[in-house]
XYZ file of C-alpha atoms in Angstrom:
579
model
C 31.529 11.434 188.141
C 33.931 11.745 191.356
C 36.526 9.533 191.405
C 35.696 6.440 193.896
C 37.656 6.627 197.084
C 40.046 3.561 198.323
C 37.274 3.142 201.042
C 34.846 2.849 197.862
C 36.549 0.328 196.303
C 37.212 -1.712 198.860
C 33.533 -2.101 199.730
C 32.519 -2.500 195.830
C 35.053 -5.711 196.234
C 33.505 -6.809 199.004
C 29.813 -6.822 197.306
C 31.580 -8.188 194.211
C 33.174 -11.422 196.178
C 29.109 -11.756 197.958
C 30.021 -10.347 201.404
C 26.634 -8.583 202.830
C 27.715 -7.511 206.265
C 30.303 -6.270 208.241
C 30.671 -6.471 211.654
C 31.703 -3.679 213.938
C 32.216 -1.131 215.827
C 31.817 2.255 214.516
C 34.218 5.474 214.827
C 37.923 6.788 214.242
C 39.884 5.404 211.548
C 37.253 3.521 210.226
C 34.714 6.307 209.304
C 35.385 6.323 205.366
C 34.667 2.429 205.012
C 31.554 2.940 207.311
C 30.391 5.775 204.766
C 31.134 3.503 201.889
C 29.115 0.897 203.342
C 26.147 3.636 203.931
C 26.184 4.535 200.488
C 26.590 1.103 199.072
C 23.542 -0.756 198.102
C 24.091 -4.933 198.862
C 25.998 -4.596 201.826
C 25.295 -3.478 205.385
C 26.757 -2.721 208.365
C 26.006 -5.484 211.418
C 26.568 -3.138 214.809
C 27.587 -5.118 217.640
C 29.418 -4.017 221.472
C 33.186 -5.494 221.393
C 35.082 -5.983 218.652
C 35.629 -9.721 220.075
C 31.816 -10.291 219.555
C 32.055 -9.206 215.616
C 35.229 -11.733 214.867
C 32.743 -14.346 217.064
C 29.691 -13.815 214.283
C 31.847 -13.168 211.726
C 33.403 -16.907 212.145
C 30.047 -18.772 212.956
C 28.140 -16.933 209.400
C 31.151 -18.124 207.795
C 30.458 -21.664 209.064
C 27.050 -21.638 208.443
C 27.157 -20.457 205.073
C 30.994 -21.776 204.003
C 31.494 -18.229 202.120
C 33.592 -15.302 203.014
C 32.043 -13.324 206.384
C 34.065 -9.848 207.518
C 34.285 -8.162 210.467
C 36.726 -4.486 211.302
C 37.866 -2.827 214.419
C 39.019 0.866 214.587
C 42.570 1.917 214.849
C 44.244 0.404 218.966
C 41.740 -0.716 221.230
C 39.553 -2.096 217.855
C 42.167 -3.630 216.644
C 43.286 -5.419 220.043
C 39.648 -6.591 220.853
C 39.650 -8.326 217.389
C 42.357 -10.784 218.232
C 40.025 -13.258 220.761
C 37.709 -13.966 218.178
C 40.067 -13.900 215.121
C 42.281 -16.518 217.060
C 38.990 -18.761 217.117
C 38.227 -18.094 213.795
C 41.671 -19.252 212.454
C 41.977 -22.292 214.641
C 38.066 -23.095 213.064
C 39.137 -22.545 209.897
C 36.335 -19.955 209.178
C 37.082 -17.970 205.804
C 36.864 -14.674 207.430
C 38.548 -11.222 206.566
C 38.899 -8.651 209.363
C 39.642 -5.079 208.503
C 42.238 -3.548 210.928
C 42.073 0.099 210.357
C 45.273 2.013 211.299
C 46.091 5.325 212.661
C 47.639 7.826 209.972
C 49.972 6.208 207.777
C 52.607 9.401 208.506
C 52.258 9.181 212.033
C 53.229 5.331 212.083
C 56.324 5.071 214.337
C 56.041 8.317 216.282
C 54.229 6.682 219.253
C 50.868 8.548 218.377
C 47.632 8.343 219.682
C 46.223 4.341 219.909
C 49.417 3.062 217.877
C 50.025 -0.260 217.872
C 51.765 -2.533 215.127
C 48.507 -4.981 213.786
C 51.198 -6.404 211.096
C 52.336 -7.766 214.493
C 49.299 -8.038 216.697
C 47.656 -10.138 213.979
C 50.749 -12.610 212.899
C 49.363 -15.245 215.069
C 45.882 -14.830 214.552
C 45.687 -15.132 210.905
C 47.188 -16.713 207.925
C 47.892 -13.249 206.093
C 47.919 -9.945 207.497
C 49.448 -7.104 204.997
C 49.591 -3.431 205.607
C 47.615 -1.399 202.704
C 49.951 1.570 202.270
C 49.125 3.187 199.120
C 46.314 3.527 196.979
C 48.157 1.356 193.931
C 47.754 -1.171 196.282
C 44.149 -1.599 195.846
C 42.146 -3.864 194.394
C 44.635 -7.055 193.760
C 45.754 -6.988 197.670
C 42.409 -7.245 198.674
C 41.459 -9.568 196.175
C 44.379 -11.599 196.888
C 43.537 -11.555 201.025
C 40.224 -12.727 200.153
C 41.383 -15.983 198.433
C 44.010 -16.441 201.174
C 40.819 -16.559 203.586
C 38.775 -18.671 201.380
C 41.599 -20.735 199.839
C 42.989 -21.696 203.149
C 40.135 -21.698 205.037
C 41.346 -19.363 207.412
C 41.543 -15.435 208.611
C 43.309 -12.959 206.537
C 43.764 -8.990 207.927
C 44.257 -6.182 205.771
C 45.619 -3.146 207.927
C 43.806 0.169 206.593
C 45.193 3.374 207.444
C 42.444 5.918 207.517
C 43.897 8.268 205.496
C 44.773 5.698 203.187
C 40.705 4.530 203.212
C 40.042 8.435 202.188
C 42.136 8.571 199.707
C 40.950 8.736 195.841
C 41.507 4.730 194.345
C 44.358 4.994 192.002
C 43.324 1.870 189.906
C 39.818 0.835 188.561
C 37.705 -1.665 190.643
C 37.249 -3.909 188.366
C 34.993 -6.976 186.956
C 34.532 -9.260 189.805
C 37.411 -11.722 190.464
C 36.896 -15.768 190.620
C 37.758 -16.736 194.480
C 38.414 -20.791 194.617
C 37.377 -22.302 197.304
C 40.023 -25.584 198.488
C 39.265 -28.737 196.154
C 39.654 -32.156 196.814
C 43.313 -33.850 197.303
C 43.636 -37.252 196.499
C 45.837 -39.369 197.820
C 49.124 -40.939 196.388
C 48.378 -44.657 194.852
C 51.327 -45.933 196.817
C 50.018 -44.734 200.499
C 46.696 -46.064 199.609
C 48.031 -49.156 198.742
C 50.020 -49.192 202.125
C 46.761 -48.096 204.035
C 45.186 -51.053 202.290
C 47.901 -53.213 203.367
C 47.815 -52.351 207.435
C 43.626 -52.466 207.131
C 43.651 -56.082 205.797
C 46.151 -57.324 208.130
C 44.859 -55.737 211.152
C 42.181 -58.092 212.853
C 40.582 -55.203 215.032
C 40.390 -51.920 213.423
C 38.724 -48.636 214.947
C 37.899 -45.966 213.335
C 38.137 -42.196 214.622
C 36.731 -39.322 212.679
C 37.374 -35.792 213.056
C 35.692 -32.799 211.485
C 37.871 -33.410 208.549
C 35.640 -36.251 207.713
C 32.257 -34.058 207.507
C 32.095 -35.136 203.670
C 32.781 -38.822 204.023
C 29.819 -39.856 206.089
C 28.374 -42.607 203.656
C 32.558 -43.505 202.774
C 32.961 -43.986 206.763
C 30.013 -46.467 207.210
C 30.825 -48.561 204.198
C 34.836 -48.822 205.795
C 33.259 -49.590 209.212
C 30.981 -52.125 207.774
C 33.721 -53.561 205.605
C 35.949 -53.909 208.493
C 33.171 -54.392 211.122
C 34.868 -51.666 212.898
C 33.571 -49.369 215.704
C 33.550 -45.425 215.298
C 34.581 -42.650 217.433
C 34.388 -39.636 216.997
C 36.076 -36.095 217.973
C 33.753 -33.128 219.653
C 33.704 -31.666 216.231
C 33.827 -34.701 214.384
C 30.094 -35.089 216.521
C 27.728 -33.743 214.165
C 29.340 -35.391 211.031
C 29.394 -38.550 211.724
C 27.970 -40.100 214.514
C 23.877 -39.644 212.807
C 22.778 -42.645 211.280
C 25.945 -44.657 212.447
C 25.309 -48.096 213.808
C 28.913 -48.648 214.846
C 29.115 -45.601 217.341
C 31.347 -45.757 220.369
C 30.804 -42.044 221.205
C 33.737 -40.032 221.903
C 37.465 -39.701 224.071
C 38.370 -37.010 225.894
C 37.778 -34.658 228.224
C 34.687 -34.598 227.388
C 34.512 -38.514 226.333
C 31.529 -40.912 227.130
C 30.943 -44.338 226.231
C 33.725 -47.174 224.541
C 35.312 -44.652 222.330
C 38.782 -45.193 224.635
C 38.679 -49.064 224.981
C 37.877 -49.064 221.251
C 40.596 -47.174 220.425
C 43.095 -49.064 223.172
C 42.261 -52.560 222.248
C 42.447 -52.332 218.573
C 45.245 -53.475 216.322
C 45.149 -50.523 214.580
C 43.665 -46.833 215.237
C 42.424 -45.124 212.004
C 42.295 -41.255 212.408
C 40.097 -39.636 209.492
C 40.283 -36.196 209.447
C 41.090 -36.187 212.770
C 44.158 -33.852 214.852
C 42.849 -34.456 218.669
C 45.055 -32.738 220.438
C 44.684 -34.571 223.755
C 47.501 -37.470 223.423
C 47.527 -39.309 226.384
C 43.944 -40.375 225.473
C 45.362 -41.964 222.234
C 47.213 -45.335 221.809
C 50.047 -43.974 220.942
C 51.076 -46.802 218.484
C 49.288 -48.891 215.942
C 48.060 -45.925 214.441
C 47.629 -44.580 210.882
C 46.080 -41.306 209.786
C 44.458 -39.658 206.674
C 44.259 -35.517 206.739
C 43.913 -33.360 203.484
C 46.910 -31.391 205.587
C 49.803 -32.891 205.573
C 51.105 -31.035 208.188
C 49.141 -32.705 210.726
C 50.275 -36.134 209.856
C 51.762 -37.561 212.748
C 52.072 -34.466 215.306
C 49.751 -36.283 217.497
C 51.074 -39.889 217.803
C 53.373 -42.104 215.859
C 52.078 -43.404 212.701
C 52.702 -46.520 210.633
C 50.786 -45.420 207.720
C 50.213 -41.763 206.911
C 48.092 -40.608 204.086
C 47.766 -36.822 202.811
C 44.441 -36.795 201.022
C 40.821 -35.571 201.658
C 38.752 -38.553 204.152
C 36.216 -39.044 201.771
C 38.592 -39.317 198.421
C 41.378 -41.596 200.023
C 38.303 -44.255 201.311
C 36.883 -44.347 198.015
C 40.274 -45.075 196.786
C 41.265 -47.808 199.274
C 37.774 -49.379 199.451
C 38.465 -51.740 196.438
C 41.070 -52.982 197.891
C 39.893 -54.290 201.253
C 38.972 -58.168 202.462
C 35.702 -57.916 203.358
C 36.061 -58.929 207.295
C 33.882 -61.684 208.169
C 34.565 -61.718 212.378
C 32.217 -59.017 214.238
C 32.937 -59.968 217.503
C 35.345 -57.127 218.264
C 32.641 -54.755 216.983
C 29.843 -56.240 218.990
C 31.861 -56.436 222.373
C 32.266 -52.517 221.753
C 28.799 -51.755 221.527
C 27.700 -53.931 223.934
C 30.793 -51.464 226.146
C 28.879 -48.784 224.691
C 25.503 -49.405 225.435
C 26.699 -50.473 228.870
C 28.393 -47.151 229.671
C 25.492 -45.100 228.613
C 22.820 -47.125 230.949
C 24.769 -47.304 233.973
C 24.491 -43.509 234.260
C 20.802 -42.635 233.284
C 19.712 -42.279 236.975
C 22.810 -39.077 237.165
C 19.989 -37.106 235.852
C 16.607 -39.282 235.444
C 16.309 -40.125 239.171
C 14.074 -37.539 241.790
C 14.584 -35.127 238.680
C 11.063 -33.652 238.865
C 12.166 -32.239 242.746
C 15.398 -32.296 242.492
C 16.986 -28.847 243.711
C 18.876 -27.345 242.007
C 18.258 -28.270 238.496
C 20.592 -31.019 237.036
C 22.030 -29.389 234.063
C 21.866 -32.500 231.870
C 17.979 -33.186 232.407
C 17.884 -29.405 230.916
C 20.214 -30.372 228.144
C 18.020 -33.302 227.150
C 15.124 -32.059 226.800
C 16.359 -29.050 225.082
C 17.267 -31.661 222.375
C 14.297 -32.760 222.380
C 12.218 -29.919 221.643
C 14.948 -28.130 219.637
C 14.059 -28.078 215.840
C 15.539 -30.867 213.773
C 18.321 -28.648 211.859
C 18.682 -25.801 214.552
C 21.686 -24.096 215.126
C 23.352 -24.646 218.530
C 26.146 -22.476 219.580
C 27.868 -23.434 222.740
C 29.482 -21.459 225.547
C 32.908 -23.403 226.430
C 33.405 -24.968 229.994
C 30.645 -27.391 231.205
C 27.738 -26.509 228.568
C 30.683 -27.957 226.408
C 29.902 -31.253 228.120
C 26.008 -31.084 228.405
C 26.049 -30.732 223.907
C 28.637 -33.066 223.164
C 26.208 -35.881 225.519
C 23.000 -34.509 225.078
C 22.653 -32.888 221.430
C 21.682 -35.375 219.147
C 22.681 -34.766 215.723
C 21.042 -35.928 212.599
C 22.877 -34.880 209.682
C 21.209 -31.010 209.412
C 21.991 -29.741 212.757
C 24.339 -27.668 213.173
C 26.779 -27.310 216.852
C 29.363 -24.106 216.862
C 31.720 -23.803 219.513
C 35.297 -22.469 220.386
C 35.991 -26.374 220.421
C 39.980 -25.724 219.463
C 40.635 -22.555 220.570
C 38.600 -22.975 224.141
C 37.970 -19.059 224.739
C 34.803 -18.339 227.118
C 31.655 -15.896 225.946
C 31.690 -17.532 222.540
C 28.008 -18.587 222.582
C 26.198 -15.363 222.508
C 28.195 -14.053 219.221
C 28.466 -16.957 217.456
C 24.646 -17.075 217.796
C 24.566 -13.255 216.139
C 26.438 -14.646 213.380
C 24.381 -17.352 213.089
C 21.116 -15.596 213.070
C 22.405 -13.116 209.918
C 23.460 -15.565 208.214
C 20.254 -17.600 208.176
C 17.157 -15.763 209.026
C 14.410 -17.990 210.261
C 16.671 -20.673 211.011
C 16.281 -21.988 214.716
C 19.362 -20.285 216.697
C 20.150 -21.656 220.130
C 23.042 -20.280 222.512
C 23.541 -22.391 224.887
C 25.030 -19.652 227.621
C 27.041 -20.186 230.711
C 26.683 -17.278 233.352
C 30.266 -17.129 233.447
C 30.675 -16.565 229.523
C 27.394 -14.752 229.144
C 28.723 -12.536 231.496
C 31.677 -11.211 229.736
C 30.062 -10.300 226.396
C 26.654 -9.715 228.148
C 26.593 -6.706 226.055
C 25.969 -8.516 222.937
C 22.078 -9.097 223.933
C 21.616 -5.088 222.895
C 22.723 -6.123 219.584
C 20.248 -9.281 219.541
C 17.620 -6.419 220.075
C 18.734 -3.969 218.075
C 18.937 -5.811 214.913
C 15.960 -8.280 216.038
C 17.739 -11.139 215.923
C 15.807 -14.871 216.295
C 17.803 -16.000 218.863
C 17.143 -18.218 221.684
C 19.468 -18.076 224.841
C 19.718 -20.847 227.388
C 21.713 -19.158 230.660
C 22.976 -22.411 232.710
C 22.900 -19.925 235.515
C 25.014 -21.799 238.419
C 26.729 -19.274 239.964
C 30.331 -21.118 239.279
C 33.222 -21.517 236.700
C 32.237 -25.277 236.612
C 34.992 -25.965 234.013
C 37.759 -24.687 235.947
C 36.456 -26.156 239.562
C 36.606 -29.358 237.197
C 40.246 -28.708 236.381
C 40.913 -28.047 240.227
C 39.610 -31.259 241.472
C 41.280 -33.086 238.864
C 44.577 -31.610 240.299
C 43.558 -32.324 243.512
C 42.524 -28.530 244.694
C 40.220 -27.374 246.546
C 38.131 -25.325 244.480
C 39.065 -21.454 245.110
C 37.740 -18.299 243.484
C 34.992 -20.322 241.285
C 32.164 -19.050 242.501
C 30.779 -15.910 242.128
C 27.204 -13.813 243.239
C 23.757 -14.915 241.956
C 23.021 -12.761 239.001
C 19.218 -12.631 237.933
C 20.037 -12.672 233.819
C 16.415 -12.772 233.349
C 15.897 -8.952 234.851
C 19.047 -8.383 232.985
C 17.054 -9.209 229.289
C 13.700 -7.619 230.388
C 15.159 -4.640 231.231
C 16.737 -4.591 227.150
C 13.159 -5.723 225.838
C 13.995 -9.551 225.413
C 10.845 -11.737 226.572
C 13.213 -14.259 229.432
C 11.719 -16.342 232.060
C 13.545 -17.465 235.336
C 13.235 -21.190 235.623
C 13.969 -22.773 239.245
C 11.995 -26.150 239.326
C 12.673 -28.648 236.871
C 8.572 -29.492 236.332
C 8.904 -25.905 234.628
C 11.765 -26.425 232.164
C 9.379 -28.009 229.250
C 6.870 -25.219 228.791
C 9.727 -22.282 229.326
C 11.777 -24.141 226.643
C 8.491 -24.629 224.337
C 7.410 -20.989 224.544
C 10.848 -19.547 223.552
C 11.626 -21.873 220.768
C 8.385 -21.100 219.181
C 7.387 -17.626 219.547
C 8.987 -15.242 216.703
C 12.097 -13.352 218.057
C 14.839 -13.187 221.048
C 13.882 -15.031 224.111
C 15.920 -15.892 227.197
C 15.456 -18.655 229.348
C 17.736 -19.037 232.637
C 18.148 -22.268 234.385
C 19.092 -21.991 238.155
C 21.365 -25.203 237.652
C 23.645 -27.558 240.241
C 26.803 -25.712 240.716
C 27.885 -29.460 241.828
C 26.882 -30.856 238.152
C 30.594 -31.774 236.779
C 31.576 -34.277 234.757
C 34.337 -36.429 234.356
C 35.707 -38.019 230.987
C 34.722 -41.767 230.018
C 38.599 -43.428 231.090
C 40.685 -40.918 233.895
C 43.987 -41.960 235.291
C 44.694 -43.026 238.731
C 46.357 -39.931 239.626
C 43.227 -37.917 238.522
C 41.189 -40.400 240.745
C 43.244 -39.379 243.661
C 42.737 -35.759 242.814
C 38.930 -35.834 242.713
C 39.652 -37.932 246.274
C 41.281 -35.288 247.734
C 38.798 -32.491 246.250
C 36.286 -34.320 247.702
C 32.591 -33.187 248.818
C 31.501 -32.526 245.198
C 29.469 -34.491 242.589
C 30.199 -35.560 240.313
C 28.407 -37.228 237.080
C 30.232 -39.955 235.411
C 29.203 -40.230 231.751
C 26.785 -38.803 229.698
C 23.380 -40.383 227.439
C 20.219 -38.413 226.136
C 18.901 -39.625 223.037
C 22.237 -41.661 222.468
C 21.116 -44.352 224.894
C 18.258 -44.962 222.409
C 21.086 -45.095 219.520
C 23.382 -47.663 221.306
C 20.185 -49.861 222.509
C 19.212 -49.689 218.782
C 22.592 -50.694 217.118
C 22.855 -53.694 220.062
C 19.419 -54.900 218.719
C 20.993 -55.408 215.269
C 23.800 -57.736 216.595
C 23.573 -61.144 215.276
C 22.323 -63.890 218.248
C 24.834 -66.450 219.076
């Protein structure tokens, strides 16, 4: 029996750790691992257009599933179209392992053909990048990437020389190896006692959850009800915590809607679970304590009285015991009746004249796309405005799921996250939600949609503008400039590649185009000729930003945000006591 090749092995450890794709582009320096994959029953090789697009689906099946998801790019150009998505993938902390193949390992340093240095390139991207330069190396530095993705959660790179890949393995593959996934750190008795000691003496507490607290849902609500304290909630944070949560405020930020700000701002103290918002000036800036499972990100946001290194959900169930039940509500009430408040004022920004009006309001799409979406589809969202429209509109309920480049903000995510998404759960309902703009850049990705027949539904918010960054403009006091761009018809664009799309223009049609693509087997493509004058402006702005949108002025814009949370607020105020 030949002896296995370093190419070989590496793949056999990839079907031994449970990896069953990679994503790619074929050619060059990566033509032994593709053969090893070809030959390798378990595993297969997911062909997409860019590079970038692979990292993308790569990070989104390793959210989906929370296991190990890979994705390679050829020696230069592969390697440098890697980095976008790889960048996300790190920030999202998405176990993910991307194979950077290499030019020949004796013509490193001679300026050859496609050189570049990925020990370099990928420094920032990832939290271990290693060069594989002999076959001894192989297995352990493979295995030992793999549980620096997994164990971290984060992106590893191993750079593969070609010649290197071809070579025979010098060491036997191997039994499979245990990878550990992170478990759960509990906090030091002595910082729960202090966080004990600033809950029980603070008369109004608020509570504001990150995606660090997406196992401490039940842990939250007893805390909030314990405390009578309201809950925010990060963009990410969304789908973790604010289902089934009758102390909602909704969120701050750019993005923000309802009292999540004045809850924060009039509290004595500001609780951040699982929480490292990057945005500052939106936080009190005092008061404050904070509980993260990294204890690097204690305090790099704000000051801190109390900080607490310890997994949400372990450090509540550690402090609960030793809380005063709070018998005063009246803080909490006064915040959702703020909430509720904020939500209604703004219903007619996209209820009112919206069966004629011209173009479509974005949000009316947006709602009843959560409507008719299924109850634990898969969103995937283009940054820039459809940002806004999902962190308002999407309702979440505990199985949904809502993917984004929420920290690294990078456009054309949607569309390869949704790829990801799609592999990683077949029959699962997939839904990009697509600006032009981003759809644009990776529009290449709908070939691999069709090629591998991919259940995917896309949602084009097709209005002709960079709303984000006309946004960011007014805000500055700008006149908008090079935001707008020609009409593109994306619907011709996915007939012409085999995808059933339909162009939607009136707003009476929205219902049955979004009911026929959600429920036919397969791609489908539905563009929305949308209000390039839809923006959106955050719950609490400053004066200067006031005067910017004054001086921008002849826009609209759309203060605020509801869909089905109106129904949530008006539900939670109908639980207050009566005086």
């Amino acid at each position: 029996m030949p002896t296995p090749s370093v190419a070989d092995q590496f793949v056999q450890v990839l079907v031994q750790t449970g990896v069953q794709r990679v994503y790619g582009v074929v050619g060059d320096s990566l033509n032994p691992l593709v053969d090893a994959i070809r030959r390798t029953p378990g595993i297969a090789w997911a062909h997409v257009r860019n590079e970038e697009a692979g990292a993308f689906a790569a990070a989104a099946e390793a959210q989906i599933t929370g296991r190990l998801a890979v994705c390679a790019g050829s020696c230069g150009p592969g390697n440098t179209h890697l980095v976008q998505g790889l960048y996300d993938a790190q920030r999202s902390a998405a176990p993910v392992l991307a194979i950077a193949s290499h030019i020949p390992s004796t013509q490193i340093g001679t300026g050859f053909f496609q050189e570049t240095h990925p020990e370099q390139l990928f420094a920032e991207a990832a939290g271990y990048c290693e060069l594989v330069s002999q076959p001894e190396q192989m297995p352990r530095i493979l295995r030992i990437a793999v549980q620096h993705a997994v164990g971290a959660p984060g992106v590893s790179v191993l750079v593969l020389p070609g010649d290197i890949a071809a070579r025979p393995a010098a060491h036997p593959t191997g039994a499979p190896s245990a990878v550990a996934a992170p478990g759960a750190v509990h906090p030091d008795p002595d910082a729960v006692r202090a966080l004990a000691a600033a809950l029980n003496a603070a008369r109004r507490v608020t509570l504001f959850c990150g995606a660090g607290a997406r196992q401490a849902h039940a842990e939250v609500m007893r805390l909030a009800g314990t405390l009578h304290a309201p809950v925010g909630h990060t963009l990410r944070g969304k789908e973790w915590i604010q289902f089934d949560n009758p102390y909602d405020v909704g969120m701050i930020g750019l993005l923000g809607y309802g009292a999540c700000y004045e809850a924060l701002h009039e509290a004595d103290l500001a609780v951040l679970l699982g929480a490292d918002f990057p945005y500052d000036d939106f936080l009190p800036g005092e008061h404050t304590v904070q509980v993260d499972h990294d204890a690097t990100r204690l305090g790099r946001r704000t000051p801190l009285e109390v900080a607490v290194h310890g997994d949400v959900g372990a450090t509540l169930r550690a402090v609960q015991p030793l809380l005063t039940a709070r018998e005063d509500r009246r803080f909490l009430d006064d915040m959702l009746r703020k909430h509720e408040r904020a939500l209604t004022k703004v219903v007619g920004a996209y209820t009112r004249d919206v069966e004629s009006h011209l173009p479509i309001h974005p949000e009316y799409a947006a709602s009843l796309l959560d409507r008719l979406a299924a109850d634990d589809a898969v969103f995937t969202v283009d940054t820039g405005m459809n940002n806004v429209w999902a962190a308002r509109y999407l309702t979440p309920n505990g199985r949904r799921r809502v993917i984004g480049s929420f920290t690294h903000g990078t456009m054309a995510n949607a569309l390869p996250h949704a790829v990801g998404a799609a592999f990683a759960e077949p029959g699962r309902q997939v839904v990009a939600l697509c600006g032009d703009g981003g759809l644009s850049m990776l529009m290449g990705e709908l070939i691999t949609v069709v090629q591998h027949g991919l259940d995917v539904k896309v949602i084009v918010f097709n209005n002709s503008s960079l709303g984000m960054v006309k946004l960011e403009m007014m805000v500055d006091g700008l006149p908008a400039f090079e935001t707008d761009h020609p009409a593109v018809n994306y619907t011709a664009v996915a007939e012409g590649l085999g995808i059933p799309a339909v162009r939607v223009e009136k707003p009476g049609a929205i219902r049955e185009a979004f009911q026929h693509a959600l429920e036919r087997p397969g791609p489908a493509l539905v563009e929305l000729v949308t209000d390039p004058n839809a923006l959106s402006i955050p719950s609490h702005i400053t004066a200067g930003q006031v005067r910017g949108f004054a001086l921008a002025a002849g826009r609209t814009v759309l203060d605020g945000g509801v869909g089905s949370m109106l129904d949530l607020a008006r539900s939670n105020l109908r639980n207050l006591p009566r005086p």
